[in-house]
Short mmCIF file of C-alpha atoms and ligand atoms in Angstrom, two decimals:
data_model
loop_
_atom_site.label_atom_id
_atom_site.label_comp_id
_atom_site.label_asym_id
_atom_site.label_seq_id
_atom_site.Cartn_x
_atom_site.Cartn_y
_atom_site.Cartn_z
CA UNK A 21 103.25 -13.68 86.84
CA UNK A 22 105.70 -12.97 84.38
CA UNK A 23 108.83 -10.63 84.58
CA UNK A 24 106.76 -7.50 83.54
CA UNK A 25 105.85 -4.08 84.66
CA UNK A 26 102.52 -3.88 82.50
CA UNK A 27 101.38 -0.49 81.42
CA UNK A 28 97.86 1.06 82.36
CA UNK A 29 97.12 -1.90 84.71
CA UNK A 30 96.60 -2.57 88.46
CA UNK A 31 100.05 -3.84 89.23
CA UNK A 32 98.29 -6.35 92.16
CA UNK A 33 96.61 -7.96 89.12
CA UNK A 34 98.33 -10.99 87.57
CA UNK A 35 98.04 -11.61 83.65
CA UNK A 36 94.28 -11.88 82.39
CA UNK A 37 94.55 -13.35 78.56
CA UNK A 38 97.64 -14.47 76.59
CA UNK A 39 96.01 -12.96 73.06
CA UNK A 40 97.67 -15.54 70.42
CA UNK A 41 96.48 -14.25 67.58
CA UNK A 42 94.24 -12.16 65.08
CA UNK A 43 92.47 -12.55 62.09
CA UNK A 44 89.81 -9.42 60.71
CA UNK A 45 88.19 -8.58 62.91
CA UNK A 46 88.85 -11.26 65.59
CA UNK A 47 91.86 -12.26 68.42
CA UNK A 48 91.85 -15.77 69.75
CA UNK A 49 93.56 -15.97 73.18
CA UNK A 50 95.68 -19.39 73.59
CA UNK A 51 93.38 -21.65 74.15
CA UNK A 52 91.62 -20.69 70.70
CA UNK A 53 88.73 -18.94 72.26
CA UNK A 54 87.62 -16.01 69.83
CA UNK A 55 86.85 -13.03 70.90
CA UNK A 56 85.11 -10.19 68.36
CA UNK A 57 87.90 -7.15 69.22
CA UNK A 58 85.01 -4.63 70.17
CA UNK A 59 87.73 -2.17 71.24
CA UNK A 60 90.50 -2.35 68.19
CA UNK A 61 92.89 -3.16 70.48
CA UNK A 62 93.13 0.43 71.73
CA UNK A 63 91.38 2.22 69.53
CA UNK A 64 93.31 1.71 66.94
CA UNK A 65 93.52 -1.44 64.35
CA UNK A 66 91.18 -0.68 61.89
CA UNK A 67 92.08 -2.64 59.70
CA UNK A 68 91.55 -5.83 61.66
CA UNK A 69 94.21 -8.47 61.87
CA UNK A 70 96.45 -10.25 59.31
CA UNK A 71 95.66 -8.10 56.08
CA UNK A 72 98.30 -9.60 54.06
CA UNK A 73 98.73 -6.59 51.49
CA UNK A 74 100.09 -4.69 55.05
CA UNK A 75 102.20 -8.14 55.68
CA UNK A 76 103.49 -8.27 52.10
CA UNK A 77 104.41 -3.61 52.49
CA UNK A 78 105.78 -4.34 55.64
CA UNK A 79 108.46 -7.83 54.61
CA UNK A 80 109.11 -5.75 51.34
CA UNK A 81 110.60 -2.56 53.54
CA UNK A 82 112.51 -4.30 55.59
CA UNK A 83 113.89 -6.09 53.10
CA UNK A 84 114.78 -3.01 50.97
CA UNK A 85 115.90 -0.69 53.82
CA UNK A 86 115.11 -1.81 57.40
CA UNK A 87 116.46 1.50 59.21
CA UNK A 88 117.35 5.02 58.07
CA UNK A 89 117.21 7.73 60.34
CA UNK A 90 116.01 11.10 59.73
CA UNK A 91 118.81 13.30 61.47
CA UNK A 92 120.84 15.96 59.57
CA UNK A 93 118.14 16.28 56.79
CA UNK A 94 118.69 12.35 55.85
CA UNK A 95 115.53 10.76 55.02
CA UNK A 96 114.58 7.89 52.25
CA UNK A 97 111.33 7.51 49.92
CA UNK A 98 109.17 5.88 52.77
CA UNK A 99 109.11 8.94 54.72
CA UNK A 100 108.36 10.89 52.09
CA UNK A 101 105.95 9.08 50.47
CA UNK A 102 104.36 8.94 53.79
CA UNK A 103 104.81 12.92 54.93
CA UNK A 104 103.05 13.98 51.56
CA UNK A 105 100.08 12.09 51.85
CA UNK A 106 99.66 13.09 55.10
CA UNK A 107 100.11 16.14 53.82
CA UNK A 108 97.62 15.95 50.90
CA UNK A 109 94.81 14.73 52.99
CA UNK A 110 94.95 16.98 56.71
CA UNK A 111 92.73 20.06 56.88
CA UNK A 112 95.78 22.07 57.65
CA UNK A 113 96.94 24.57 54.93
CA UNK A 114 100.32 23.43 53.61
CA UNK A 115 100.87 21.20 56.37
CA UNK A 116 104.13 19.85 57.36
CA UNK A 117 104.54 16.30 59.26
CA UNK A 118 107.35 15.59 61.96
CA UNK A 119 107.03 11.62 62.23
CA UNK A 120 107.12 9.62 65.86
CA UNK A 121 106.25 6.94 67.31
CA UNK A 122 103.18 7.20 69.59
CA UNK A 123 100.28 9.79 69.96
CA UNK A 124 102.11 10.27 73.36
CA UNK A 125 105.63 11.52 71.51
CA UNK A 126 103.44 13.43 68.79
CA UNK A 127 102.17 15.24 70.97
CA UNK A 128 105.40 16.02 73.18
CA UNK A 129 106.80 16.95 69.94
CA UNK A 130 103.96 19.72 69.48
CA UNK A 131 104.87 21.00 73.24
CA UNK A 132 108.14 21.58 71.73
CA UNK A 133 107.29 23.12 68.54
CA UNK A 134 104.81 25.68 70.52
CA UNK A 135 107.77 26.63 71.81
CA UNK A 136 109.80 27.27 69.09
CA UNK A 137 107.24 28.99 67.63
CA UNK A 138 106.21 31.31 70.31
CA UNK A 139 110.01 32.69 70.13
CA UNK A 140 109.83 32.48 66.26
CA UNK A 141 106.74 34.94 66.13
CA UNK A 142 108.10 37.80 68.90
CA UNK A 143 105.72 36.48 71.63
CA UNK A 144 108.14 34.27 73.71
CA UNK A 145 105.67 34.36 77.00
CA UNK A 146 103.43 32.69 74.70
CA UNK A 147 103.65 29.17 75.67
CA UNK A 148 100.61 28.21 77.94
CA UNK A 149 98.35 25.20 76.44
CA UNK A 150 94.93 25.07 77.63
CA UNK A 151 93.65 21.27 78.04
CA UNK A 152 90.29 20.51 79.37
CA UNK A 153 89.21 17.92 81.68
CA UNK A 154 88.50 14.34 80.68
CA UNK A 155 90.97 15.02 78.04
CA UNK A 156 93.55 12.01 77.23
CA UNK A 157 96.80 13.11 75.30
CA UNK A 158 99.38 10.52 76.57
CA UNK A 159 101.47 9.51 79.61
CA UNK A 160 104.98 11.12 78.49
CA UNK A 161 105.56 13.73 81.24
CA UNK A 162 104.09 16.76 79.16
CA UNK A 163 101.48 14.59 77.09
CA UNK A 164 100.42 13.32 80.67
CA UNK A 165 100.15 16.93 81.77
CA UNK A 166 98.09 17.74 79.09
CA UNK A 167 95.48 14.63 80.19
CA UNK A 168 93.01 15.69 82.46
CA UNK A 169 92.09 12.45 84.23
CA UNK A 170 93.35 11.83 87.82
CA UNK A 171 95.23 8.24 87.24
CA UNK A 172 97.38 9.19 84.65
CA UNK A 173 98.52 12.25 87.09
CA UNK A 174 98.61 10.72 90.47
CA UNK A 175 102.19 10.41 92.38
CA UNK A 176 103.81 11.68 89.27
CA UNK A 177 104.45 15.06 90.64
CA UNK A 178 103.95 16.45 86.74
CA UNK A 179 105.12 19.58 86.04
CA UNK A 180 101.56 21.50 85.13
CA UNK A 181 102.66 25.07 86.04
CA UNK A 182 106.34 24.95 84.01
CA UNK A 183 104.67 23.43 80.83
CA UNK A 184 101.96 26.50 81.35
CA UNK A 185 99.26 23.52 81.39
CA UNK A 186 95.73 25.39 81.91
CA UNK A 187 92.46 23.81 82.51
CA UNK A 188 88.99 24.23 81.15
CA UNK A 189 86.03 22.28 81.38
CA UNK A 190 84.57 19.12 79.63
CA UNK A 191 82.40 19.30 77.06
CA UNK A 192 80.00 16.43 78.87
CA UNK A 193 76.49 17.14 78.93
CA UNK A 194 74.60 14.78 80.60
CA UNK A 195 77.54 14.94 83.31
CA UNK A 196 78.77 18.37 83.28
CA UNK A 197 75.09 20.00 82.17
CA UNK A 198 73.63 22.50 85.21
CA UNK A 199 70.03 21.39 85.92
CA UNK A 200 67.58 22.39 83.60
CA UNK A 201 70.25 24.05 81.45
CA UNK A 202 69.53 23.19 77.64
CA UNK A 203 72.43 21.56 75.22
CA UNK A 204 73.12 25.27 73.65
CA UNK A 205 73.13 27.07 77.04
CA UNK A 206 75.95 24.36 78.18
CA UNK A 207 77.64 25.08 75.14
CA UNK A 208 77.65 28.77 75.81
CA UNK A 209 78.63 28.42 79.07
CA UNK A 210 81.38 26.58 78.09
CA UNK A 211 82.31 29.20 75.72
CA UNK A 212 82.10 31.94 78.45
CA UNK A 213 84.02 30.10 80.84
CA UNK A 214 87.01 29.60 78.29
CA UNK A 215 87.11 33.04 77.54
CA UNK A 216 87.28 33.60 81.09
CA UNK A 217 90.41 32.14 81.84
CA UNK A 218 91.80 33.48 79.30
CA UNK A 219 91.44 36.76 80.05
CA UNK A 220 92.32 35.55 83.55
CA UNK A 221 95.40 34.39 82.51
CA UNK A 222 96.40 36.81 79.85
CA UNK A 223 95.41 36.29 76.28
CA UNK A 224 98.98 36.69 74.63
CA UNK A 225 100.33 34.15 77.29
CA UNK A 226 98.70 31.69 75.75
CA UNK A 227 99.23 29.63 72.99
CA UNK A 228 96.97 26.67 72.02
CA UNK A 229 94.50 24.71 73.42
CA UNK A 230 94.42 20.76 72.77
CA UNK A 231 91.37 18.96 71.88
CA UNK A 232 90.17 15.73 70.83
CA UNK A 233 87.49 15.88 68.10
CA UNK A 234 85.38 13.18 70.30
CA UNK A 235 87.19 12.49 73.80
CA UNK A 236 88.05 8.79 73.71
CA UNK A 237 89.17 7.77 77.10
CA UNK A 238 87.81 10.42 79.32
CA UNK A 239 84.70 8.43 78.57
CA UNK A 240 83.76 8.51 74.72
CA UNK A 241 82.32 12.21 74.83
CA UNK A 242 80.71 13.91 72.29
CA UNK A 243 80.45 17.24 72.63
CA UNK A 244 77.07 18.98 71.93
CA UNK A 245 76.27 20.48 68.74
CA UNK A 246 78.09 23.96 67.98
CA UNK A 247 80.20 22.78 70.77
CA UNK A 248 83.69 23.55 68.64
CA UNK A 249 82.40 26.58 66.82
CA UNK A 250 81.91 28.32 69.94
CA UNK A 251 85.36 27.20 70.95
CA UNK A 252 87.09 28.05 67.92
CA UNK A 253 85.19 31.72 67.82
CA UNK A 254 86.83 32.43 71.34
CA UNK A 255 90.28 30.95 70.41
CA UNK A 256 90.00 33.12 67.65
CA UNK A 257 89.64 36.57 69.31
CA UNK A 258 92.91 36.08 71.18
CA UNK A 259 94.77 34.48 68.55
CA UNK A 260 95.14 31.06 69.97
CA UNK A 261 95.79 27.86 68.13
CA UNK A 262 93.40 24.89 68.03
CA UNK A 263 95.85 21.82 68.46
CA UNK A 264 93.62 18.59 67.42
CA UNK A 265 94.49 15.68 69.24
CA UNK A 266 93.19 12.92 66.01
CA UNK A 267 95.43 10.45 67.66
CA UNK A 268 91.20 8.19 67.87
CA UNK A 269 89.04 10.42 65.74
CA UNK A 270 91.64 10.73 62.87
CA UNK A 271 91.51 8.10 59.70
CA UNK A 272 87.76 7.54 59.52
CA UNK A 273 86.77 6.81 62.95
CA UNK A 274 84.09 9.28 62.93
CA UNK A 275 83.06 8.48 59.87
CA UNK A 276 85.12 10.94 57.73
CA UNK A 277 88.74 11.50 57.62
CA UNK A 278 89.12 13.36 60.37
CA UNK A 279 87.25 14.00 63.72
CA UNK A 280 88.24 17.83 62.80
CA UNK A 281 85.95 17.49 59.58
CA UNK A 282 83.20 16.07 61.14
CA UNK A 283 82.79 18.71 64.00
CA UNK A 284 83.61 22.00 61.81
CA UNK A 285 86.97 22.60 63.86
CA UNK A 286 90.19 24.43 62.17
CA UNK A 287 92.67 23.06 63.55
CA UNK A 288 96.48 24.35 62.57
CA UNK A 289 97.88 21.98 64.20
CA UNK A 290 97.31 18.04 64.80
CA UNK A 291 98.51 14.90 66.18
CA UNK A 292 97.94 11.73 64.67
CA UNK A 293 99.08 8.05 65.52
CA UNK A 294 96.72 4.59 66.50
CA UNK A 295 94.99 4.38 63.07
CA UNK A 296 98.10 6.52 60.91
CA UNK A 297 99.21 2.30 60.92
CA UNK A 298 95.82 0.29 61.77
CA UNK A 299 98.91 -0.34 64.81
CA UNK A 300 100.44 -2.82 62.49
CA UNK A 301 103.93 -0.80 63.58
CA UNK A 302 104.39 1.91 66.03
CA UNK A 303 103.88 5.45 63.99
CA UNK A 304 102.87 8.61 64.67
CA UNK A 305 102.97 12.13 62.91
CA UNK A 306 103.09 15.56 64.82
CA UNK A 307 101.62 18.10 61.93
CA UNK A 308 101.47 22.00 61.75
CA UNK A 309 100.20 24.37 59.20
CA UNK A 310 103.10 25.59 56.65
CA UNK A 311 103.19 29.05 58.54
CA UNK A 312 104.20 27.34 61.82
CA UNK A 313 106.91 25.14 60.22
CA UNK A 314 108.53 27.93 58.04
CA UNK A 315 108.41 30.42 61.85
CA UNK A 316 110.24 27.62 63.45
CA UNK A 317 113.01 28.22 61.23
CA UNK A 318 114.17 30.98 62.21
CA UNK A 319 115.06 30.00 65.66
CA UNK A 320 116.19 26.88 64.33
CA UNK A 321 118.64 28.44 62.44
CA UNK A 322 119.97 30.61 64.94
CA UNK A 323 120.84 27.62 67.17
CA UNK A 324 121.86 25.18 63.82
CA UNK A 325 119.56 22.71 64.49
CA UNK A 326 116.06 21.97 65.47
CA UNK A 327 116.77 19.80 68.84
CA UNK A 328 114.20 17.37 68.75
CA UNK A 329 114.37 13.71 67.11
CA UNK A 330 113.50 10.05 68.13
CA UNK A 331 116.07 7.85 66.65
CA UNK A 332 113.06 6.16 65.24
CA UNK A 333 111.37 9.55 63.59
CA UNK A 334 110.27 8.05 60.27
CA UNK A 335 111.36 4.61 60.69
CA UNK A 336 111.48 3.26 57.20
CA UNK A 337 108.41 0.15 58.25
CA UNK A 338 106.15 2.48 59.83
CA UNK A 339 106.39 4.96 57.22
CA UNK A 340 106.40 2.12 54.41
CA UNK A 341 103.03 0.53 56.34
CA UNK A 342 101.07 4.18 57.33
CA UNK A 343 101.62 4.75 53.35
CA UNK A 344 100.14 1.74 52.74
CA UNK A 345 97.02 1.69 55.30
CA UNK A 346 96.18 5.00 54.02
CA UNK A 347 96.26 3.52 50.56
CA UNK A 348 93.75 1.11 51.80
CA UNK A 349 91.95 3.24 53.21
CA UNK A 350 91.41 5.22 50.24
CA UNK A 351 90.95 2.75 47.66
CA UNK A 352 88.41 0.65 49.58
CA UNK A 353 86.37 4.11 50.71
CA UNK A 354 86.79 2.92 54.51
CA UNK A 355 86.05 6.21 56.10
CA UNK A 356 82.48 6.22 53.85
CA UNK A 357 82.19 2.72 54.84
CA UNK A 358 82.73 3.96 58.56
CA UNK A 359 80.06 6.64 58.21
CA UNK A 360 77.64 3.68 57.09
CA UNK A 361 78.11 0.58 59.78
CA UNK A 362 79.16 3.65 62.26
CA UNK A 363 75.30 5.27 61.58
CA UNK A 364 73.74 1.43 62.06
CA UNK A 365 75.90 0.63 65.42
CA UNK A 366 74.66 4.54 66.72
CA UNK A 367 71.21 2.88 65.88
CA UNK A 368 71.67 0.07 67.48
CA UNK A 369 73.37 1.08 70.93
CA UNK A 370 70.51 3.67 71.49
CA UNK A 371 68.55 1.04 71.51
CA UNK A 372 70.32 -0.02 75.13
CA UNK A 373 69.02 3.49 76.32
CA UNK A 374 66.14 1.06 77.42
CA UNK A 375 68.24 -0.84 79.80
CA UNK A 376 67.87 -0.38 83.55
CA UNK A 377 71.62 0.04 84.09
CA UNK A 378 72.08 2.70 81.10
CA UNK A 379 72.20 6.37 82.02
CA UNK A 380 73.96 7.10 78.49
CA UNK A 381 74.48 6.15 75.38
CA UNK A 382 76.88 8.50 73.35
CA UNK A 383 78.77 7.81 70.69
CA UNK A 384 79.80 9.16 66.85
CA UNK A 385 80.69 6.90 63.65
CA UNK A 386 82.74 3.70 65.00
CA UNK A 387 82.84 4.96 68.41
CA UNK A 388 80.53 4.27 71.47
CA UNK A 389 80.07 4.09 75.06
CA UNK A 390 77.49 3.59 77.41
CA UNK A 391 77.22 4.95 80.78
CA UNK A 392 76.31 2.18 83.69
CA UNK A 393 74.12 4.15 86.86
CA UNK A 394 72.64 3.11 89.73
CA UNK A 395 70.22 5.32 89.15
CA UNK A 396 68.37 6.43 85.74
CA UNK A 397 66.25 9.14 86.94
CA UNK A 398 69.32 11.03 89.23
CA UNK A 399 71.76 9.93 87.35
CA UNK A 400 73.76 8.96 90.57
CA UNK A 401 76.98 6.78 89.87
CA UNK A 402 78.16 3.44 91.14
CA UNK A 403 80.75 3.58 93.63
CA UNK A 404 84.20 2.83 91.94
CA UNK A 405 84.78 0.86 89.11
CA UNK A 406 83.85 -2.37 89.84
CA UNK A 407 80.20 -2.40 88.26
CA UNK A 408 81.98 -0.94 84.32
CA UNK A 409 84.51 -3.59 85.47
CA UNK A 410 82.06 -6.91 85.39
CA UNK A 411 80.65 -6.11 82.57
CA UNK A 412 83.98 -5.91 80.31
CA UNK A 413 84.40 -9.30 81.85
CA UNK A 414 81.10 -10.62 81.16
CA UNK A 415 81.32 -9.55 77.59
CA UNK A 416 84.31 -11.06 77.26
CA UNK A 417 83.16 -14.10 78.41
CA UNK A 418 80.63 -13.73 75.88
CA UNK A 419 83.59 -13.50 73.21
CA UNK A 420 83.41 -9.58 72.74
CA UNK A 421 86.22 -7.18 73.67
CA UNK A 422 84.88 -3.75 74.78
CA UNK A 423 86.59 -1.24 77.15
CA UNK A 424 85.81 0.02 81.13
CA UNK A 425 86.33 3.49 81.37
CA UNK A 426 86.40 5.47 84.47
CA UNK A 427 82.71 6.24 85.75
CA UNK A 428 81.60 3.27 84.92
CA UNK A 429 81.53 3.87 81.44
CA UNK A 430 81.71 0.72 78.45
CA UNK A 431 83.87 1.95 75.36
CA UNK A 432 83.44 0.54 72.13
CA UNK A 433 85.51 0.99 68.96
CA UNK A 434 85.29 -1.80 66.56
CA UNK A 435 87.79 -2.18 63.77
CA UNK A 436 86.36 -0.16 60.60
CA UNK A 437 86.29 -3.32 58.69
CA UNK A 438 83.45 -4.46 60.36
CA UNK A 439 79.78 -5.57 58.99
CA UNK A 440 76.36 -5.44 59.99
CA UNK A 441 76.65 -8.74 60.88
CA UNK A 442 79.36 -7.63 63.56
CA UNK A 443 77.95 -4.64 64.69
CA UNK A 444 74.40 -7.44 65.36
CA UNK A 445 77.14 -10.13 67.03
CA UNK A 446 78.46 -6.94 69.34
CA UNK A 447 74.83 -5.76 70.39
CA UNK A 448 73.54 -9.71 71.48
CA UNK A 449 76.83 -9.79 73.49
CA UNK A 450 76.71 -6.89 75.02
CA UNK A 451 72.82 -6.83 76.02
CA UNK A 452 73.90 -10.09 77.65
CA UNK A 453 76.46 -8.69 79.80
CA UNK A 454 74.61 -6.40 80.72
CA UNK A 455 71.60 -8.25 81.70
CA UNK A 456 74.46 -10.47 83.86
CA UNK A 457 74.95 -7.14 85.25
CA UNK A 458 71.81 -5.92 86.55
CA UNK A 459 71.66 -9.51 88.10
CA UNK A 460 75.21 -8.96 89.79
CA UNK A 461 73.93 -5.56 90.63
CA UNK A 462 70.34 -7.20 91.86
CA UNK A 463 72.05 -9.75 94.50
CA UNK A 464 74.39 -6.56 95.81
CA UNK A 465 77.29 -8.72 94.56
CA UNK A 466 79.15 -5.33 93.27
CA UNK A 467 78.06 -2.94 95.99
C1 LIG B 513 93.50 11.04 71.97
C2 LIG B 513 94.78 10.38 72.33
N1 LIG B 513 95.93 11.09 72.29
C3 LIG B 513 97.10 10.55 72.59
C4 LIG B 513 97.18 9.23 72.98
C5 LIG B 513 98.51 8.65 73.34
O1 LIG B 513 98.89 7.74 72.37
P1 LIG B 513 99.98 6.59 72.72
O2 LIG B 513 99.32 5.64 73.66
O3 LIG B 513 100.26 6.00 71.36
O4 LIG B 513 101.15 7.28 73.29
C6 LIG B 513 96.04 8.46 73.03
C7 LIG B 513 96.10 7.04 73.45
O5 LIG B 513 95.12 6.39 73.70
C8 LIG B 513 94.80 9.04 72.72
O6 LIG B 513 93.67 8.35 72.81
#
């Protein structure tokens, strides 16, 4: 053991790989085993390792201008550079970008400018968020609030009712889905229910609700089809905001810019982060539409200042590097390249649909997860986490990095570099952890 508090880990554990190094698409842990990074890290270098044109941005910033902070109005070319773009490219009109460091602060930031906003436009009550189950927004104390999975809340004591945090369902069919109800009934149902509490609550109490285009942690859920239409149509009788949570889905994950474009939402506002860098530096961008930002004035002016800033909002490398990754990005057509190897690896995990262990397969673009049960026909679940938990490993021992998720569930989110020939590598692994599941399972070795 080393001198560490590790994040997001069972602090009984001890260490379980020293990773020494990356290249594409691969890590290599110290004793130069290589291991195809089936998970991006965290959902989030798509780019793959080492690309030396993000090196060569990166040793050229801090050379030039290693720090300038953004307080007082100072900024430098970086950030700017970096905030247009963004700009240019979000499906928010005349968007405006408040740069962070994490998808966690992002989205604290947009707590904050709810706020401001909510006194800016004569409704100050207006400052509940709805956030549905399954959701993942972050551990900060309000982004963790806004998560809707039971670890990331318990002993925390988080402060749901003062942040206004409301709660609405998943959108997980073959989990959440009433028997014999049909994908549009759930949907509608769904629909009803959300307009339910928000009459419950009071319509002009409430100001957003936070989504993620495909949920990521909560499990890799895709919601069904007309899922976020139906949403958006309630949201938009009351006059409530659809906050995107891109912080996975955004930068070509789904196979298009952003998750937002793929599943027909309008979103005004949006946090990005993960992908903004392919992670080569910590980045992330809180964005609202150009209404929003010009409200928040007001109020801002009243005080003299708009009391919110990290001392590294718009750090000159991450700004320099997102520039640059989105650069890449553009000029190599990722996200089109995403929609293409993402539509073959869709192909090819459905095919695991046949396995005695899979309940479900879901997935969309570069993202995937299947769904371990210990029964097909009833769907029942394993017990705990153990059964998700030996197959990770098994993969792993295979050489393939994938993800367990709570309920048993195997994430994958491969760097959007990847080739046929990795997606093929990723499918013999993983059938072969799998199969050294159902024998684990067989001998009542993970009961
Ligand atoms: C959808 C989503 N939002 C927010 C976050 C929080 O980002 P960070 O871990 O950078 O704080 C994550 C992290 O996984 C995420 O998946």
């Amino acid at each position: 053991m080393t001198a560490m508090i590790y994040p997001t880990t069972n602090p009984s554990a001890t260490e379980t790989m020293i990773v020494a190094r990356g290249e594409g698409p691969y890590i290599f842990d110290q004793a130069g085993k290589r291991y195809l990074e089936g998970m991006a890290g965290l959902w989030c270098t798509s780019l793959g390792y080492g690309n030396e044109e993000v090196i060569e941005t990166a040793t050229r910033q801090m050379r030039e201008l290693s720090f300038s902070h953004m307080f007082s109005g100072k900024t430098h070319p970086a950030a700017i550079e970096l905030a247009d773009k963004l700009a240019a490219m979000v499906p928010i009109d005349n968007a405006q970008v408040f740069l962070g460091n994490s998808g966690s602060d992002a989205n604290d930031t947009l707590v904050k400018l709810i706020r401001y906003y909510a006194v800016a436009s004569g409704q100050p009550q207006r400052t509940k968020i709805i956030a549905r189950e399954k959701g993942y927004h972050g551990v900060t104390v309000a982004s963790a609030a806004l998560t809707g999975l039971v670890p990331n809340h318990m002993h925390f004591q988080l402060p749901f009712d003062a942040l206004g945090v409301l709660r609405t369902g998943a959108p997980h069919y073959y989990r959440c889905a009433n028997e014999g109800e049909s994908q549009a009934e759930f949907v509608a149902r769904r629909a009803v229910e959300l307009e339910n509490l928000i009459l419950a609550e009071g319509p002009d109490t409430i100001a957003a609700m936070i989504a993620e285009p495909v949920n990521g942690a909560g499990g890799v859920i895709v919601p069904p089809e007309g899922y976020f239409e139906a949403v958006q149509a309630v949201l938009d009788r009351y006059g409530i905001l659809l906050w995107d949570d891109e912080v996975i889905c955004g930068f070509g994950r789904l196979g298009t810019d952003f998750g937002a474009t793929r599943l027909n939402m309008r979103p005004k506002m949006m946090a990005c982060a993960k992908a903004l860098s392919s992670a080569y530096v910590p980045v992330s961008a809180a964005i609202v539409s150009g209404d929003i930002a010009e409200a928040i004035a007001g109020p801002a002016s009243e005080l003299g200042v708009f009391g919110h800033g990290y001392t590294y909002s718009g750090h000159p490398l991450g700004c320099a590097v997102a520039a640059k990754v989105i650069d890449i990005y553009q000029r190599d057509r990722l996200f089109e390249h995403a929609a293409v190897i993402g539509a073959y690896l869709q192909t090819k995990l459905e095919s695991f649909l046949d396995h005695p262990l899979v309940g479900e397969v879901s997935g969309m673009g570069m993202l995937g997860a299947l769904e371990l049960v210990a029964d097909k026909a009833t769907k029942r679940p394993f017990e705990g986490m153990r059964v998700g938990q030996y197959c990770a490993a098994a993969a792993e021992q295979n050489g393939l990095i994938v993800r367990p998720l709570g309920g048993n569930r195997i994430a994958l989110c491969p760097p959007l570099i990847i080739l046929e020939e990795h997606v093929d590598e990723i499918i013999d692994k993983l059938g072969r952890a799998l199969d050294s599941t159902l024998d684990q399972v067989a001998t009542g070795a993970l009961a």
